[in-house]
Coordinates of C-alpha atoms in Angstrom, one line a residue:
Chain A
M1 CA 10.5 -3.7 -25.0
T2 CA 13.3 -2.9 -27.4
R3 CA 13.6 0.7 -26.1
L4 CA 15.1 -0.7 -22.9
S5 CA 18.9 -0.8 -22.8
E6 CA 21.4 -1.6 -20.0
R7 CA 23.4 1.6 -19.4
S8 CA 25.6 0.1 -16.6
P9 CA 25.3 -3.1 -14.7
H10 CA 21.7 -3.4 -13.3
V11 CA 20.7 0.1 -14.6
W12 CA 18.3 0.0 -17.5
E13 CA 17.1 3.0 -19.4
L14 CA 13.8 3.4 -21.2
A15 CA 14.4 5.9 -24.0
P16 CA 11.8 8.7 -24.1
V17 CA 9.2 8.5 -26.9
G18 CA 6.0 10.4 -27.6
G19 CA 4.9 12.5 -24.6
M20 CA 7.6 11.2 -22.2
R21 CA 9.3 14.2 -20.7
V22 CA 12.3 12.2 -19.3
P23 CA 13.7 8.7 -19.7
G24 CA 12.7 5.8 -17.5
R25 CA 15.3 4.2 -15.4
V26 CA 14.9 0.7 -13.9
F27 CA 17.2 -0.9 -11.4
A28 CA 17.2 -4.6 -12.0
S29 CA 19.1 -7.8 -12.8
K30 CA 18.4 -9.4 -16.1
P31 CA 15.9 -11.9 -14.6
L32 CA 14.1 -9.1 -12.7
V33 CA 13.9 -6.8 -15.7
D34 CA 12.5 -9.7 -17.8
K35 CA 9.8 -10.2 -15.2
A36 CA 9.0 -6.5 -15.3
A37 CA 8.7 -6.7 -19.0
S38 CA 6.2 -9.6 -18.9
D39 CA 3.3 -7.5 -17.7
K40 CA 2.5 -3.8 -18.0
A41 CA 4.9 -2.5 -15.4
L42 CA 7.4 -0.9 -18.0
D43 CA 4.6 0.8 -19.8
Q44 CA 3.7 2.3 -16.5
V45 CA 7.3 3.6 -16.0
A46 CA 6.8 5.3 -19.4
N47 CA 3.4 6.7 -18.4
V48 CA 4.8 8.3 -15.2
A49 CA 7.5 10.0 -17.4
H50 CA 4.6 12.0 -19.0
L51 CA 3.9 13.9 -15.7
P52 CA 4.4 17.7 -15.9
G53 CA 7.4 18.9 -14.1
I54 CA 9.1 15.5 -13.6
V55 CA 12.8 15.9 -12.9
G56 CA 15.5 13.4 -13.9
F57 CA 14.0 10.0 -14.5
S58 CA 10.8 8.0 -14.0
F59 CA 12.5 5.5 -11.7
A60 CA 11.6 1.9 -10.9
M61 CA 13.1 -0.1 -8.0
P62 CA 14.0 -3.8 -8.5
D63 CA 10.8 -5.1 -7.0
I64 CA 8.8 -3.3 -9.7
H65 CA 5.5 -4.8 -10.8
W66 CA 2.2 -3.8 -12.5
G67 CA 0.2 -1.4 -10.5
Y68 CA -2.5 1.1 -11.5
G69 CA -1.3 4.4 -12.8
F70 CA 2.2 4.2 -11.2
P71 CA 4.0 0.9 -11.2
I72 CA 4.5 -0.6 -7.8
G73 CA 8.2 0.3 -7.1
G74 CA 7.9 3.6 -8.9
V75 CA 9.7 6.8 -7.8
C76 CA 9.2 10.2 -9.4
A77 CA 10.1 13.7 -8.4
T78 CA 8.5 16.8 -9.7
D79 CA 9.7 20.4 -9.4
V80 CA 7.2 22.2 -7.1
E81 CA 8.3 25.7 -8.3
D82 CA 8.2 24.8 -12.0
G83 CA 4.7 23.5 -12.5
G84 CA 5.5 20.1 -11.1
V85 CA 2.4 18.0 -10.3
I86 CA 1.3 15.7 -7.5
S87 CA -0.6 12.6 -8.3
P88 CA -2.5 10.6 -5.6
G89 CA -1.9 7.5 -7.9
G90 CA 1.8 8.0 -7.1
V91 CA 1.1 7.3 -3.5
G92 CA -1.7 4.7 -3.8
F93 CA -4.8 3.9 -1.9
D94 CA -3.0 2.6 1.2
I95 CA -1.4 5.9 2.1
S96 CA 1.6 5.5 4.4
C97 CA 1.5 1.8 4.3
G98 CA 4.8 0.8 5.8
V99 CA 6.8 -1.4 8.0
R100 CA 7.8 -1.2 11.7
L101 CA 10.4 -3.5 13.3
V102 CA 10.4 -4.2 17.0
R103 CA 13.4 -6.0 18.5
T104 CA 13.3 -8.2 21.6
D105 CA 15.8 -9.6 24.1
I106 CA 14.4 -13.0 23.4
E107 CA 16.6 -15.8 22.0
A108 CA 15.4 -17.9 19.1
Q109 CA 15.1 -21.1 21.2
D110 CA 13.1 -19.4 24.0
L111 CA 10.7 -18.2 21.4
L112 CA 10.4 -21.6 19.8
D113 CA 9.6 -23.1 23.2
R114 CA 6.6 -20.7 23.5
R115 CA 5.7 -20.2 19.9
D116 CA 2.2 -21.6 20.1
E117 CA 1.4 -19.3 23.0
V118 CA 2.9 -16.3 21.2
V119 CA 0.9 -17.1 18.0
R120 CA -2.3 -17.6 20.0
H121 CA -2.0 -14.2 21.6
L122 CA -0.8 -12.4 18.4
S123 CA -3.7 -13.8 16.4
R124 CA -6.1 -11.8 18.7
I125 CA -4.9 -8.6 17.1
P126 CA -7.7 -7.7 14.7
R127 CA -7.2 -8.4 11.0
G128 CA -9.1 -9.2 7.9
V129 CA -12.0 -7.4 6.3
G130 CA -13.9 -4.7 8.2
G131 CA -14.4 -5.3 12.0
S132 CA -13.1 -3.4 14.9
G133 CA -9.5 -2.5 15.8
L134 CA -7.8 -2.5 19.2
M135 CA -8.7 1.1 19.7
P136 CA -12.1 2.0 18.2
L137 CA -12.7 5.7 18.2
S138 CA -15.5 8.3 18.0
H139 CA -15.5 10.5 14.9
A140 CA -14.1 13.4 16.9
E141 CA -11.2 11.2 18.2
T142 CA -10.6 9.9 14.6
R143 CA -10.1 13.5 13.5
R144 CA -7.6 14.0 16.3
V145 CA -5.6 10.9 15.1
L146 CA -5.6 12.5 11.6
A147 CA -4.1 15.6 13.1
E148 CA -1.7 14.1 15.6
G149 CA -0.6 10.7 14.3
A150 CA 1.3 8.1 16.5
P151 CA 1.7 10.5 19.5
F152 CA -2.1 10.3 20.0
A153 CA -1.8 6.6 20.6
V154 CA 1.2 7.0 23.0
E155 CA -0.7 9.6 25.0
R156 CA -3.5 7.1 25.5
G157 CA -1.0 4.5 26.8
F158 CA -0.5 2.6 23.6
G159 CA 3.2 2.4 23.5
R160 CA 6.2 4.3 25.0
P161 CA 7.2 7.9 24.3
S162 CA 10.6 6.6 23.2
D163 CA 9.0 4.7 20.4
L164 CA 8.4 8.0 18.6
E165 CA 12.1 8.9 18.5
V166 CA 12.7 6.1 16.0
C167 CA 9.7 6.7 13.7
E168 CA 10.0 8.5 10.4
D169 CA 8.7 12.1 11.1
H170 CA 8.4 11.0 14.8
G171 CA 5.1 9.4 13.8
H172 CA 3.5 12.7 13.0
L173 CA 3.2 14.8 9.8
E174 CA 2.6 18.5 10.7
E175 CA 1.1 19.4 7.4
A176 CA -2.0 17.2 8.0
D177 CA -5.4 18.9 7.9
P178 CA -8.3 16.7 9.1
G179 CA -10.6 19.5 7.8
V180 CA -10.1 18.3 4.2
V181 CA -10.8 14.7 5.0
S182 CA -14.3 13.5 4.1
Q183 CA -16.8 12.3 6.6
Q184 CA -16.9 9.0 4.7
A185 CA -13.1 8.5 5.3
V186 CA -13.6 9.3 9.0
E187 CA -16.5 6.8 9.2
R188 CA -14.4 4.1 7.6
G189 CA -11.4 4.8 9.9
A190 CA -13.2 5.3 13.3
P191 CA -13.7 1.6 14.2
Q192 CA -10.5 0.3 12.6
L193 CA -7.6 1.8 14.5
G194 CA -5.3 -1.0 15.6
S195 CA -6.1 -3.5 12.9
L196 CA -4.0 -5.1 10.2
G197 CA -6.4 -5.2 7.4
A198 CA -6.2 -7.9 4.7
G199 CA -4.2 -8.7 1.6
N200 CA -0.5 -8.6 2.0
H201 CA -0.5 -7.2 5.5
F202 CA 0.9 -9.2 8.3
L203 CA 2.7 -9.6 11.7
E204 CA 5.7 -11.7 11.6
V205 CA 7.9 -13.1 14.3
Q206 CA 11.4 -13.4 13.0
V207 CA 14.9 -14.5 14.0
I208 CA 17.9 -12.6 12.8
D209 CA 20.0 -15.2 11.0
E210 CA 22.7 -13.2 9.3
I211 CA 24.4 -9.9 10.0
H212 CA 25.9 -8.2 6.9
D213 CA 27.1 -5.0 8.6
E214 CA 28.3 -5.5 12.2
R215 CA 28.6 -1.8 13.1
A216 CA 25.2 -0.8 11.7
A217 CA 23.6 -3.8 13.4
E218 CA 25.1 -2.8 16.7
V219 CA 23.8 0.7 16.4
L220 CA 20.3 -0.7 15.6
G221 CA 20.5 -3.1 18.5
L222 CA 20.4 -6.2 16.2
R223 CA 22.4 -9.4 16.7
R224 CA 22.3 -13.0 15.4
G225 CA 19.9 -15.3 17.0
Q226 CA 17.7 -12.5 18.4
V227 CA 13.9 -12.5 17.9
A228 CA 12.2 -9.5 16.3
V229 CA 8.7 -8.7 15.2
M230 CA 7.9 -7.1 11.8
I231 CA 4.6 -5.2 11.4
H232 CA 3.3 -4.5 7.9
C233 CA 0.1 -2.4 7.5
G234 CA -1.2 0.9 6.6
S235 CA -4.0 3.5 7.0
R236 CA -6.9 1.2 6.5
G237 CA -10.2 2.7 5.2
V238 CA -9.1 6.2 5.8
G239 CA -6.3 6.1 3.3
H240 CA -8.4 4.2 0.8
Q241 CA -11.2 6.8 1.0
V242 CA -8.9 9.8 1.0
C243 CA -7.2 8.5 -2.2
T244 CA -10.6 7.7 -3.8
D245 CA -11.9 11.2 -2.9
E246 CA -8.8 13.0 -4.2
V247 CA -8.4 11.0 -7.4
R248 CA -12.0 11.9 -8.1
A249 CA -11.4 15.6 -7.4
M250 CA -8.2 15.7 -9.5
D251 CA -9.7 13.8 -12.4
R252 CA -12.2 16.7 -12.6
A253 CA -9.8 19.6 -11.8
M254 CA -7.0 18.4 -14.1
R255 CA -8.8 19.7 -17.2
S256 CA -8.7 23.2 -16.0
Y257 CA -4.9 23.0 -15.7
G258 CA -4.7 21.7 -19.3
I259 CA -3.0 18.5 -18.1
E260 CA -3.5 15.2 -20.0
V261 CA -2.2 11.9 -18.7
P262 CA -1.9 8.5 -20.5
D263 CA -3.8 6.7 -17.7
R264 CA -6.7 8.3 -15.7
Q265 CA -5.3 6.8 -12.5
L266 CA -2.4 9.2 -13.0
A267 CA -4.8 12.2 -12.4
C268 CA -2.7 15.0 -11.1
V269 CA -2.6 18.8 -10.5
P270 CA 0.3 21.2 -9.8
V271 CA 1.6 20.7 -6.3
A272 CA 1.3 24.5 -5.7
S273 CA -2.4 24.6 -6.8
P274 CA -5.2 24.7 -4.2
E275 CA -6.2 21.1 -5.2
G276 CA -2.6 20.0 -4.9
Q277 CA -2.2 21.5 -1.4
R278 CA -5.5 20.0 -0.3
Y279 CA -4.3 16.6 -1.4
L280 CA -1.0 16.9 0.5
A281 CA -2.9 17.9 3.7
G282 CA -5.4 15.0 3.3
M283 CA -2.6 12.6 2.5
A284 CA -0.7 13.7 5.6
A285 CA -3.8 13.2 7.7
A286 CA -4.2 9.7 6.4
A287 CA -0.5 9.0 6.9
N288 CA -1.0 10.1 10.6
Y289 CA -3.7 7.5 10.9
G290 CA -1.3 4.9 9.4
R291 CA 1.4 5.8 11.8
A292 CA -1.0 5.7 14.8
N293 CA -2.2 2.3 13.5
R294 CA 1.2 0.8 13.6
Q295 CA 1.8 2.3 17.1
V296 CA -1.4 0.8 18.5
I297 CA -0.5 -2.6 16.9
T298 CA 3.0 -2.4 18.5
H299 CA 1.3 -2.1 21.8
G300 CA -0.9 -5.1 21.0
V301 CA 2.3 -7.1 20.0
R302 CA 4.0 -6.2 23.3
E303 CA 0.9 -7.3 25.3
A304 CA 0.8 -10.6 23.3
F305 CA 4.4 -11.3 24.1
A306 CA 4.0 -10.3 27.8
S307 CA 1.0 -12.7 28.1
A308 CA 2.8 -15.5 26.3
F309 CA 5.9 -15.2 28.5
G310 CA 4.1 -14.3 31.6
V311 CA 6.3 -11.2 32.2
D312 CA 6.2 -7.5 31.7
A313 CA 6.9 -6.4 28.1
A314 CA 9.6 -4.0 29.2
S315 CA 11.6 -7.0 30.5
L316 CA 11.5 -8.5 27.1
G317 CA 13.2 -5.5 25.5
M318 CA 10.7 -4.9 22.7
D319 CA 12.1 -1.5 21.5
V320 CA 11.1 -0.1 18.2
V321 CA 14.0 -0.2 15.7
Y322 CA 12.3 2.0 13.1
D323 CA 9.0 2.7 11.4
V324 CA 9.0 3.8 7.7
S325 CA 6.4 4.2 5.0
H326 CA 6.6 2.9 1.4
N327 CA 3.6 4.7 -0.1
L328 CA 4.0 8.4 0.3
A329 CA 4.8 11.7 -1.4
K330 CA 7.1 14.1 0.4
I331 CA 8.4 17.6 -0.3
E332 CA 12.2 17.3 -0.2
R333 CA 15.1 19.6 -1.2
Y334 CA 17.8 18.6 -3.6
E335 CA 20.5 20.4 -5.6
V336 CA 19.8 19.8 -9.3
D337 CA 22.0 21.3 -12.0
G338 CA 23.7 23.5 -9.5
R339 CA 20.5 25.0 -8.0
E340 CA 18.5 24.0 -4.9
R341 CA 15.1 22.8 -5.8
K342 CA 12.0 21.9 -3.9
L343 CA 10.8 18.5 -5.2
C344 CA 7.7 16.5 -4.6
V345 CA 9.0 12.9 -4.4
H346 CA 6.4 10.2 -5.0
R347 CA 7.3 6.8 -3.7
K348 CA 4.8 4.1 -4.6
G349 CA 5.9 0.8 -3.2
A350 CA 9.4 2.3 -2.6
T351 CA 11.1 3.4 0.6
R352 CA 12.9 6.6 1.5
A353 CA 16.5 5.8 2.4
F354 CA 18.4 8.8 3.7
G355 CA 22.2 8.3 3.7
P356 CA 24.5 8.8 6.8
G357 CA 24.5 12.3 8.3
H358 CA 21.1 13.3 7.0
P359 CA 19.7 15.9 9.4
E360 CA 16.2 14.3 9.6
L361 CA 17.6 11.0 11.0
P362 CA 17.3 10.2 14.7
D363 CA 20.6 11.2 16.4
R364 CA 21.5 7.7 17.3
Y365 CA 21.2 6.5 13.6
R366 CA 22.9 9.5 12.0
E367 CA 26.2 7.7 11.6
I368 CA 24.8 4.7 9.8
G369 CA 22.0 6.1 7.6
Q370 CA 18.3 5.5 7.6
P371 CA 17.0 2.0 8.4
V372 CA 14.8 0.4 5.8
M373 CA 12.8 -2.7 6.5
V374 CA 12.1 -5.0 3.5
P375 CA 9.6 -7.7 4.1
G376 CA 9.9 -10.8 2.1
S377 CA 7.0 -13.0 1.3
M378 CA 6.1 -15.3 4.1
G379 CA 8.4 -18.3 4.0
T380 CA 11.3 -16.3 2.8
A381 CA 13.7 -13.9 4.5
S382 CA 13.2 -10.2 5.2
Y383 CA 16.0 -7.6 5.4
V384 CA 17.0 -4.5 7.3
L385 CA 18.9 -2.1 5.1
V386 CA 20.4 1.3 5.5
G387 CA 20.6 4.3 3.1
T388 CA 23.9 5.1 1.4
P389 CA 25.7 8.5 0.8
Q390 CA 25.4 8.1 -2.9
G391 CA 21.6 7.2 -2.8
R392 CA 20.7 10.9 -3.0
D393 CA 22.2 11.2 -6.5
I394 CA 20.9 7.8 -7.8
A395 CA 17.2 7.9 -7.1
W396 CA 16.2 10.7 -4.7
W397 CA 17.2 8.7 -1.5
S398 CA 15.0 5.7 -2.4
T399 CA 15.2 2.0 -2.4
C400 CA 13.0 -1.1 -2.7
H401 CA 10.0 -2.0 -0.4
G402 CA 9.6 -5.7 -0.7
A403 CA 9.9 -8.8 -2.9
G404 CA 7.3 -7.6 -5.5
R405 CA 4.6 -9.8 -6.9
T406 CA 5.2 -11.8 -10.0
M407 CA 2.0 -13.8 -10.2
S408 CA -1.7 -12.9 -10.0
R409 CA -3.7 -14.0 -7.0
K410 CA -5.8 -16.4 -9.1
Q411 CA -2.7 -18.0 -10.6
A412 CA -1.2 -18.3 -7.2
T413 CA -4.3 -20.0 -5.7
K414 CA -4.4 -22.4 -8.6
Q415 CA -0.9 -23.7 -7.9
M416 CA -1.6 -24.9 -4.4
H417 CA -4.4 -25.0 -1.8
G418 CA -3.8 -22.8 1.2
R419 CA -3.9 -25.7 3.6
D420 CA -1.1 -27.5 1.7
L421 CA 1.0 -24.4 1.7
Q422 CA 0.5 -24.0 5.4
R423 CA 1.7 -27.6 5.9
Q424 CA 4.7 -27.0 3.6
L425 CA 5.7 -23.9 5.5
A426 CA 5.3 -25.8 8.8
E427 CA 7.8 -28.3 7.6
Q428 CA 10.2 -25.5 7.0
G429 CA 9.7 -24.4 10.6
I430 CA 7.3 -21.5 9.9
V431 CA 3.9 -21.4 11.6
V432 CA 1.3 -19.5 9.6
V433 CA -2.1 -18.5 10.8
A434 CA -4.5 -16.8 8.3
Q435 CA -8.0 -15.4 8.5
Q436 CA -8.9 -17.6 5.6
T437 CA -6.5 -20.6 5.2
R438 CA -8.0 -21.2 1.7
L439 CA -6.7 -17.8 0.6
L440 CA -3.3 -18.2 2.0
S441 CA -1.8 -19.3 -1.3
E442 CA -2.7 -15.9 -2.8
E443 CA 0.3 -14.7 -0.8
A444 CA 2.5 -17.8 -1.4
P445 CA 6.3 -17.2 -1.7
Y446 CA 6.1 -18.5 -5.3
A447 CA 3.9 -15.5 -6.2
Y448 CA 6.7 -13.1 -5.4
K449 CA 10.1 -12.4 -6.7
D450 CA 13.2 -13.4 -4.8
V451 CA 13.7 -10.8 -2.1
S452 CA 17.4 -11.6 -1.8
E453 CA 17.9 -10.7 -5.4
V454 CA 16.0 -7.5 -5.0
V455 CA 18.1 -6.3 -2.0
E456 CA 21.2 -7.5 -3.7
V457 CA 20.5 -5.3 -6.8
C458 CA 19.8 -2.3 -4.5
E459 CA 23.2 -2.8 -2.9
R460 CA 25.0 -3.3 -6.2
V461 CA 23.7 -0.1 -7.7
G462 CA 24.2 1.8 -4.4
L463 CA 20.6 2.6 -3.3
S464 CA 21.0 0.9 0.1
R465 CA 23.2 -1.6 2.0
K466 CA 22.3 -4.8 3.7
V467 CA 22.5 -4.8 7.5
A468 CA 20.7 -8.0 8.6
R469 CA 18.6 -10.8 7.3
L470 CA 15.7 -12.1 9.3
R471 CA 13.9 -15.4 8.7
P472 CA 10.3 -16.0 9.8
V473 CA 9.3 -18.4 12.5
A474 CA 5.6 -17.4 12.9
V475 CA 3.4 -15.4 10.5
V476 CA -0.1 -13.9 11.3
K477 CA -1.7 -12.9 8.0
G478 CA -4.2 -10.2 7.6
Chain B
M1 CA -25.7 -10.1 -18.9
G2 CA -23.0 -11.2 -16.6
F3 CA -19.5 -10.5 -15.2
E4 CA -16.1 -12.1 -15.1
I5 CA -13.2 -11.6 -12.7
I6 CA -10.0 -10.8 -14.6
E7 CA -6.4 -11.1 -13.4
H8 CA -3.8 -8.5 -12.6
T9 CA -0.4 -9.1 -11.0
A10 CA -1.2 -7.4 -7.7
D11 CA -4.9 -6.7 -7.9
V12 CA -8.0 -7.9 -9.7
G13 CA -10.4 -6.6 -12.3
V14 CA -14.0 -7.1 -13.2
E15 CA -15.4 -7.3 -16.8
A16 CA -19.2 -6.9 -17.0
W17 CA -21.7 -6.9 -19.8
A18 CA -25.5 -6.3 -20.1
A19 CA -28.1 -5.2 -22.6
T20 CA -28.4 -1.7 -21.0
L21 CA -26.2 0.6 -19.1
E22 CA -28.3 0.3 -16.0
E23 CA -28.1 -3.4 -16.0
L24 CA -24.3 -3.1 -16.6
F25 CA -23.9 -1.1 -13.4
V26 CA -25.8 -3.8 -11.5
E27 CA -23.6 -6.6 -13.0
A28 CA -20.4 -4.6 -12.2
A29 CA -21.7 -4.3 -8.6
R30 CA -22.2 -8.1 -8.4
G31 CA -18.7 -8.5 -9.8
L32 CA -17.3 -6.3 -7.1
I33 CA -19.0 -8.3 -4.3
A34 CA -18.0 -11.6 -6.0
V35 CA -14.3 -10.6 -5.8
M36 CA -14.6 -10.6 -2.0
G37 CA -17.1 -13.4 -1.4
R38 CA -20.9 -13.8 -1.1
G39 CA -23.7 -12.6 1.0
T40 CA -25.5 -15.4 2.6
G41 CA -28.4 -13.7 4.3
P42 CA -31.7 -12.5 2.9
A43 CA -31.5 -9.2 0.8
E44 CA -33.4 -7.2 3.4
L45 CA -31.2 -4.1 3.6
S46 CA -31.7 -1.1 1.3
R47 CA -29.7 1.9 0.6
R48 CA -30.3 5.0 -1.6
V49 CA -27.4 6.2 -3.8
E50 CA -27.3 9.4 -5.7
L51 CA -24.2 10.4 -7.7
S52 CA -23.1 12.6 -10.5
A53 CA -19.9 12.5 -12.6
P54 CA -18.5 14.1 -15.8
D55 CA -18.5 10.9 -17.8
V56 CA -19.8 7.4 -17.7
E57 CA -16.4 5.9 -16.6
A58 CA -16.2 8.2 -13.6
L59 CA -19.8 7.4 -12.8
L60 CA -18.9 3.7 -12.7
V61 CA -15.9 4.4 -10.4
D62 CA -18.1 6.5 -8.1
W63 CA -20.8 3.9 -8.1
L64 CA -18.5 1.0 -7.1
S65 CA -16.6 3.2 -4.6
E66 CA -20.0 4.0 -3.0
L67 CA -20.7 0.3 -2.6
V68 CA -17.3 -0.3 -1.1
Y69 CA -18.1 2.4 1.5
A70 CA -21.6 1.0 2.1
F71 CA -20.1 -2.5 2.7
E72 CA -17.5 -1.3 5.1
V73 CA -19.4 1.3 7.1
H74 CA -23.0 0.3 6.8
G75 CA -22.6 -3.4 6.4
V76 CA -24.7 -3.5 3.2
V77 CA -23.6 -6.2 0.7
A78 CA -25.1 -5.1 -2.6
A79 CA -27.1 -7.9 -4.2
D80 CA -29.4 -6.1 -6.6
G81 CA -30.5 -2.6 -7.4
D82 CA -32.9 -0.4 -9.3
V83 CA -30.5 1.8 -11.1
R84 CA -31.5 4.9 -13.1
I85 CA -29.0 6.8 -15.2
R86 CA -29.6 10.2 -16.7
R87 CA -27.3 11.1 -19.6
P88 CA -26.1 14.7 -19.9
V89 CA -28.2 16.8 -22.2
T90 CA -25.6 19.5 -22.7
Q91 CA -21.8 19.2 -23.1
D92 CA -21.0 20.6 -19.7
A93 CA -23.7 18.6 -17.8
D94 CA -23.0 15.6 -15.6
W95 CA -24.1 12.1 -15.8
V96 CA -26.5 11.4 -13.0
L97 CA -27.2 8.1 -11.2
E98 CA -29.9 7.3 -8.8
A99 CA -30.2 3.9 -7.3
D100 CA -32.1 1.9 -4.7
V101 CA -29.7 -0.8 -3.7
T102 CA -30.9 -3.9 -2.0
G103 CA -28.4 -6.0 -0.1
T104 CA -27.6 -8.6 2.5
D105 CA -26.1 -8.0 5.9
A106 CA -22.3 -8.0 6.0
N107 CA -22.4 -9.9 9.2
A108 CA -23.6 -12.9 7.2
F109 CA -20.9 -12.5 4.5
E110 CA -18.8 -15.5 3.4
Q111 CA -15.4 -14.2 2.5
E112 CA -14.0 -16.1 -0.5
G113 CA -11.4 -13.7 -1.8
A114 CA -9.4 -10.5 -1.1
A115 CA -11.1 -7.4 0.4
V116 CA -11.6 -4.6 -2.0
K117 CA -10.0 -1.4 -0.7
A118 CA -10.9 0.9 -3.6
V119 CA -11.8 1.3 -7.2
T120 CA -9.3 2.5 -9.8
Y121 CA -9.4 4.4 -13.0
H122 CA -6.6 2.3 -14.4
A123 CA -7.4 1.2 -18.0
I124 CA -11.1 1.7 -17.3
E125 CA -13.5 1.2 -20.1
V126 CA -17.2 1.5 -20.6
T127 CA -18.6 1.0 -24.1
E128 CA -22.1 0.9 -25.5
G129 CA -22.9 -0.7 -28.9
A130 CA -25.6 -2.5 -30.8
S131 CA -25.0 -5.7 -28.8
G132 CA -25.3 -3.9 -25.4
A133 CA -22.9 -2.3 -22.9
R134 CA -19.6 -3.6 -21.6
A135 CA -17.2 -2.4 -18.8
R136 CA -13.8 -3.2 -17.4
V137 CA -12.6 -1.9 -14.1
Y138 CA -9.6 -2.7 -11.9
L139 CA -10.0 -2.9 -8.1
D140 CA -7.3 -2.4 -5.4
V141 CA -7.2 -5.3 -3.1

């Protein structure tokens, strides 16, 4: 990849060639960029740069890896009023997949004393392939979730109204239209609300072991030695089906707009077109399901802790710190070249990270910037970050979303049996339960990049700042 | 005829080959199921599938997507199928697929791999030549 040059420390540029409308820009250390160059991720950065109406750069966060269409870790903004396109492939199949962090008033030692009980109760939260969630719904109720999002779950007693104050969009995207969501998507989603799913999704009990920013941590209610729970999951079959339906529709419609893309998974249409508006309404509906899903699971987590400790969940603290997506497209306004523009910002495996003072932040967080939760691989640390004032001008208020894979699942399972990995993690003080122990090594820490290096690069280039590091003590895998 | 599961950093792919396009679609379906595991019960369930698409690659994506849906919602684990494909006779016409799928019950499914969430168009290929038909498709897991 000789076209790649380091413009400033950790900022690499991919010169435009052929049909690329803008350069690529990759934020990475030398080892991370070498890893990105070892598969097709950088080609995908170049492919995204072909999209009509793209503004600035085709960006990649430090956790970039090979995806389909977009790279995972890809960020791209298109100008809505200048023929800019929207691509479902720039959001992905797991629409509004994201992370929620719940803090507790529990000290590390108290948790360790009851860890087996906590794990036993947490592992009752439905996970894995198919099956029923904590809140199975009728088709009519599913369509209400698609319209209403997390508030629907709170109304039914799954969580507290105050939870919604600290969710991105208050857990509800207004532009959602369940009417454009297919019956197949509704059928897939109806039984699944309140379930983790499989793959890289998980529930993790963590202990905060390092504070990097005392003031921000205080505002977020985080302190050293405190127990927190991280929830990573998405919109289940609803999102998968909405994306399937919409890629199919756009693949067919794209021709009539005279758009050609280098990879069919990048199928796209102008944001302003009827098909583009339809996708945004369907995507928002799936996102509402994703938000409701994390809300229902939060309730399940509180109940699990309450049962394990034999007290009321409210007396354990268990407040939501924040809930944020890392697979979504959003219409956002930015000043570009001295003029305000309406941009469609695709974040595929990347997290929005508004800086301090942003009007969309909850009042109590306005001073510190938007919280971002970055899950590591099980066995390694996770981080809480916040957005920076300069993040806006660097990559449309975006930062990383995780460690980023570096090894295929097959390669990962060849290196170690799941049972051996489970034993190894137990020796490190991490209890892991999985639906399929044999498959555990697909998600082994060695299959991922070093999350600390990823968040470090984000801080060095100014995308986000570190607030706290959390280390896992118990992991329930999807 | 046969299939092979191929690697991808985050996801997984299937390569399939067969003498005819119809057999190729059956092999690709077997590959899709094999990514996730295997059905252990008798192939007693049946399901009718009718699809149309502008080209053969899109038809393959639609076919496998339909089987993901059938697995998740109707509990049908595709094991075999009588697949009929009608090629377009004019330039604007669609490819048409009709199939009677036979499958096992998902309640008797032994999970051996990741769950397939969806089927992608990424680097998709379907080719037909003197030696038969081949396909490559990546799946989101």
